[in-house]
Amino acid sequence: MRLFSPKITFVYEMVALLVLSVVAAHLLSDHHPKGLTWERQPLRPELAVESADQLPERQELGTIGTDMALRLYAEQDALFVDARFLEDYEAGHIPGAVNIAPGMFADEVEAVLGAPEDDTTLVIYCSSASCMMSHELGENLRMLGYTNILIYEAGFKGWQDVQGDVEQSE
């Protein structure tokens, strides 16, 4: 004869496992040389700031329209960066553009773009004006040290609307 239903027994077992886990973690922490701290510690203390007043001033990313994008493309004055997924990039992109898909790691980005110290103008675009991946990529690149960043807000759709050159990857 059962005292409890299987669902209630399962709940009791989960609670017991949780309590055992907490007790084991506490005992191990007490006996470890460094122990666990309940205080939040910065991963890189040299970058920690005491208050928000010490943070550098945040600058907005520059944005450009289709006319400026076409001019920069024609003058070969900038490196175009496609922020869309690889499949979209391969289906069609601005000729000469490099792809930095969402989720790419910093070392892969540097291999594609070169060192951040290079003063190359980066024009970042994604699918259309409603796509925010170009803005996210721009913020990430700025955190990696790239400074000369422009966002082409109309994106690939805006480029196609004015019959800009399109290249496909094989």
GROMACS .gro file of C-alpha atoms in nm:
model
  170
    1MET     CA    1   0.000   0.000   0.000
    2ARG     CA    2   0.131   0.343  -0.097
    3LEU     CA    3   0.124   0.636   0.142
    4PHE     CA    4   0.171   0.905  -0.125
    5SER     CA    5   0.096   0.934  -0.493
    6PRO     CA    6   0.391   0.908  -0.734
    7LYS     CA    7   0.376   1.285  -0.801
    8ILE     CA    8   0.406   1.375  -0.433
    9THR     CA    9   0.685   1.118  -0.385
   10PHE     CA   10   0.873   1.280  -0.675
   11VAL     CA   11   0.840   1.625  -0.516
   12TYR     CA   12   0.971   1.492  -0.182
   13GLU     CA   13   1.266   1.331  -0.358
   14MET     CA   14   1.351   1.656  -0.541
   15VAL     CA   15   1.336   1.858  -0.218
   16ALA     CA   16   1.559   1.603  -0.045
   17LEU     CA   17   1.813   1.620  -0.328
   18LEU     CA   18   1.810   2.000  -0.317
   19VAL     CA   19   1.872   2.004   0.060
   20LEU     CA   20   2.154   1.750   0.026
   21SER     CA   21   2.313   1.957  -0.251
   22VAL     CA   22   2.307   2.277  -0.047
   23VAL     CA   23   2.451   2.103   0.260
   24ALA     CA   24   2.727   1.938   0.053
   25ALA     CA   25   2.816   2.268  -0.115
   26HIS     CA   26   2.830   2.447   0.219
   27LEU     CA   27   3.055   2.180   0.375
   28LEU     CA   28   3.289   2.175   0.075
   29SER     CA   29   3.306   2.553   0.070
   30ASP     CA   30   3.399   2.568   0.439
   31HIS     CA   31   3.688   2.327   0.384
   32HIS     CA   32   3.821   2.468   0.057
   33PRO     CA   33   4.122   2.705   0.088
   34LYS     CA   34   3.955   2.979  -0.113
   35GLY     CA   35   3.599   2.893  -0.018
   36LEU     CA   36   3.291   3.035  -0.179
   37THR     CA   37   3.195   3.393  -0.113
   38TRP     CA   38   2.842   3.525  -0.121
   39GLU     CA   39   2.972   3.870  -0.218
   40ARG     CA   40   2.986   3.960  -0.585
   41GLN     CA   41   3.344   3.991  -0.703
   42PRO     CA   42   3.436   4.145  -1.040
   43LEU     CA   43   3.600   3.903  -1.280
   44ARG     CA   44   3.865   4.162  -1.364
   45PRO     CA   45   3.912   4.386  -1.058
   46GLU     CA   46   4.128   4.634  -1.252
   47LEU     CA   47   3.821   4.722  -1.464
   48ALA     CA   48   3.584   4.761  -1.171
   49VAL     CA   49   3.443   5.106  -1.098
   50GLU     CA   50   3.303   5.239  -0.771
   51SER     CA   51   3.011   5.428  -0.927
   52ALA     CA   52   2.846   5.496  -1.262
   53ASP     CA   53   3.015   5.839  -1.268
   54GLN     CA   54   3.346   5.665  -1.341
   55LEU     CA   55   3.217   5.495  -1.657
   56PRO     CA   56   3.331   5.639  -1.991
   57GLU     CA   57   3.076   5.848  -2.179
   58ARG     CA   58   2.866   5.631  -2.410
   59GLN     CA   59   2.869   5.747  -2.770
   60GLU     CA   60   2.597   5.666  -3.018
   61LEU     CA   61   2.693   5.476  -3.330
   62GLY     CA   62   2.681   5.682  -3.649
   63THR     CA   63   2.412   5.596  -3.901
   64ILE     CA   64   2.407   5.650  -4.275
   65GLY     CA   65   2.147   5.637  -4.548
   66THR     CA   66   2.152   5.469  -4.886
   67ASP     CA   67   2.311   5.765  -5.068
   68MET     CA   68   2.611   5.768  -4.834
   69ALA     CA   69   2.641   5.389  -4.845
   70LEU     CA   70   2.647   5.397  -5.224
   71ARG     CA   71   2.911   5.672  -5.219
   72LEU     CA   72   3.134   5.486  -4.972
   73TYR     CA   73   3.094   5.171  -5.181
   74ALA     CA   74   3.177   5.348  -5.508
   75GLU     CA   75   3.481   5.520  -5.356
   76GLN     CA   76   3.590   5.197  -5.184
   77ASP     CA   77   3.631   5.404  -4.870
   78ALA     CA   78   3.488   5.150  -4.627
   79LEU     CA   79   3.464   4.783  -4.545
   80PHE     CA   80   3.103   4.664  -4.555
   81VAL     CA   81   3.011   4.416  -4.282
   82ASP     CA   82   2.703   4.197  -4.319
   83ALA     CA   83   2.556   4.120  -3.975
   84ARG     CA   84   2.304   3.864  -4.100
   85PHE     CA   85   2.320   3.488  -4.062
   86LEU     CA   86   2.557   3.302  -4.296
   87GLU     CA   87   2.271   3.154  -4.504
   88ASP     CA   88   2.134   3.503  -4.576
   89TYR     CA   89   2.482   3.635  -4.658
   90GLU     CA   90   2.546   3.350  -4.902
   91ALA     CA   91   2.209   3.408  -5.073
   92GLY     CA   92   2.314   3.765  -5.154
   93HIS     CA   93   2.521   4.049  -5.012
   94ILE     CA   94   2.692   4.374  -5.104
   95PRO     CA   95   3.001   4.283  -5.312
   96GLY     CA   96   3.319   4.278  -5.103
   97ALA     CA   97   3.126   4.265  -4.775
   98VAL     CA   98   3.246   4.031  -4.504
   99ASN     CA   99   3.008   3.834  -4.287
  100ILE     CA  100   3.015   3.851  -3.910
  101ALA     CA  101   2.720   3.637  -3.812
  102PRO     CA  102   2.556   3.656  -3.469
  103GLY     CA  103   2.749   3.452  -3.214
  104MET     CA  104   3.093   3.489  -3.374
  105PHE     CA  105   3.372   3.498  -3.116
  106ALA     CA  106   3.608   3.793  -3.074
  107ASP     CA  107   3.914   3.612  -3.214
  108GLU     CA  108   3.715   3.514  -3.525
  109VAL     CA  109   3.602   3.876  -3.567
  110GLU     CA  110   3.960   4.002  -3.552
  111ALA     CA  111   4.065   3.741  -3.809
  112VAL     CA  112   3.798   3.877  -4.046
  113LEU     CA  113   3.835   4.252  -3.978
  114GLY     CA  114   4.196   4.285  -3.870
  115ALA     CA  115   4.319   4.455  -3.556
  116PRO     CA  116   4.098   4.723  -3.395
  117GLU     CA  117   4.383   4.975  -3.423
  118ASP     CA  118   4.328   4.987  -3.800
  119ASP     CA  119   4.133   5.305  -3.880
  120THR     CA  120   3.920   5.142  -4.151
  121THR     CA  121   3.562   5.266  -4.167
  122LEU     CA  122   3.321   4.978  -4.104
  123VAL     CA  123   2.973   5.003  -4.256
  124ILE     CA  124   2.752   4.746  -4.085
  125TYR     CA  125   2.419   4.638  -4.229
  126CYS     CA  126   2.161   4.366  -4.182
  127SER     CA  127   1.833   4.280  -4.358
  128SER     CA  128   1.632   4.602  -4.332
  129ALA     CA  129   1.558   4.906  -4.119
  130SER     CA  130   1.365   4.689  -3.870
  131CYS     CA  131   1.661   4.453  -3.818
  132MET     CA  132   1.867   4.536  -3.508
  133MET     CA  133   2.155   4.291  -3.563
  134SER     CA  134   2.368   4.565  -3.721
  135HIS     CA  135   2.327   4.784  -3.412
  136GLU     CA  136   2.411   4.492  -3.181
  137LEU     CA  137   2.718   4.405  -3.386
  138GLY     CA  138   2.825   4.770  -3.388
  139GLU     CA  139   2.805   4.786  -3.008
  140ASN     CA  140   3.000   4.460  -2.978
  141LEU     CA  141   3.269   4.580  -3.218
  142ARG     CA  142   3.302   4.904  -3.026
  143MET     CA  143   3.355   4.703  -2.705
  144LEU     CA  144   3.631   4.513  -2.889
  145GLY     CA  145   3.807   4.842  -2.969
  146TYR     CA  146   3.684   4.925  -3.321
  147THR     CA  147   3.603   5.295  -3.341
  148ASN     CA  148   3.517   5.400  -3.696
  149ILE     CA  149   3.173   5.233  -3.719
  150LEU     CA  150   2.871   5.338  -3.926
  151ILE     CA  151   2.534   5.163  -3.937
  152TYR     CA  152   2.361   5.146  -4.276
  153GLU     CA  153   2.007   5.150  -4.144
  154ALA     CA  154   1.817   5.062  -4.464
  155GLY     CA  155   2.012   4.737  -4.475
  156PHE     CA  156   2.030   4.491  -4.761
  157LYS     CA  157   1.667   4.560  -4.857
  158GLY     CA  158   1.746   4.931  -4.901
  159TRP     CA  159   2.048   4.835  -5.111
  160GLN     CA  160   1.834   4.614  -5.335
  161ASP     CA  161   1.562   4.881  -5.363
  162VAL     CA  162   1.808   5.114  -5.541
  163GLN     CA  163   1.946   4.825  -5.754
  164GLY     CA  164   2.283   4.824  -5.580
  165ASP     CA  165   2.528   4.554  -5.689
  166VAL     CA  166   2.464   4.214  -5.530
  167GLU     CA  167   2.701   3.922  -5.499
  168GLN     CA  168   2.620   3.562  -5.411
  169SER     CA  169   2.849   3.312  -5.244
  170GLU     CA  170   2.894   2.968  -5.389
   0.00000   0.00000   0.00000
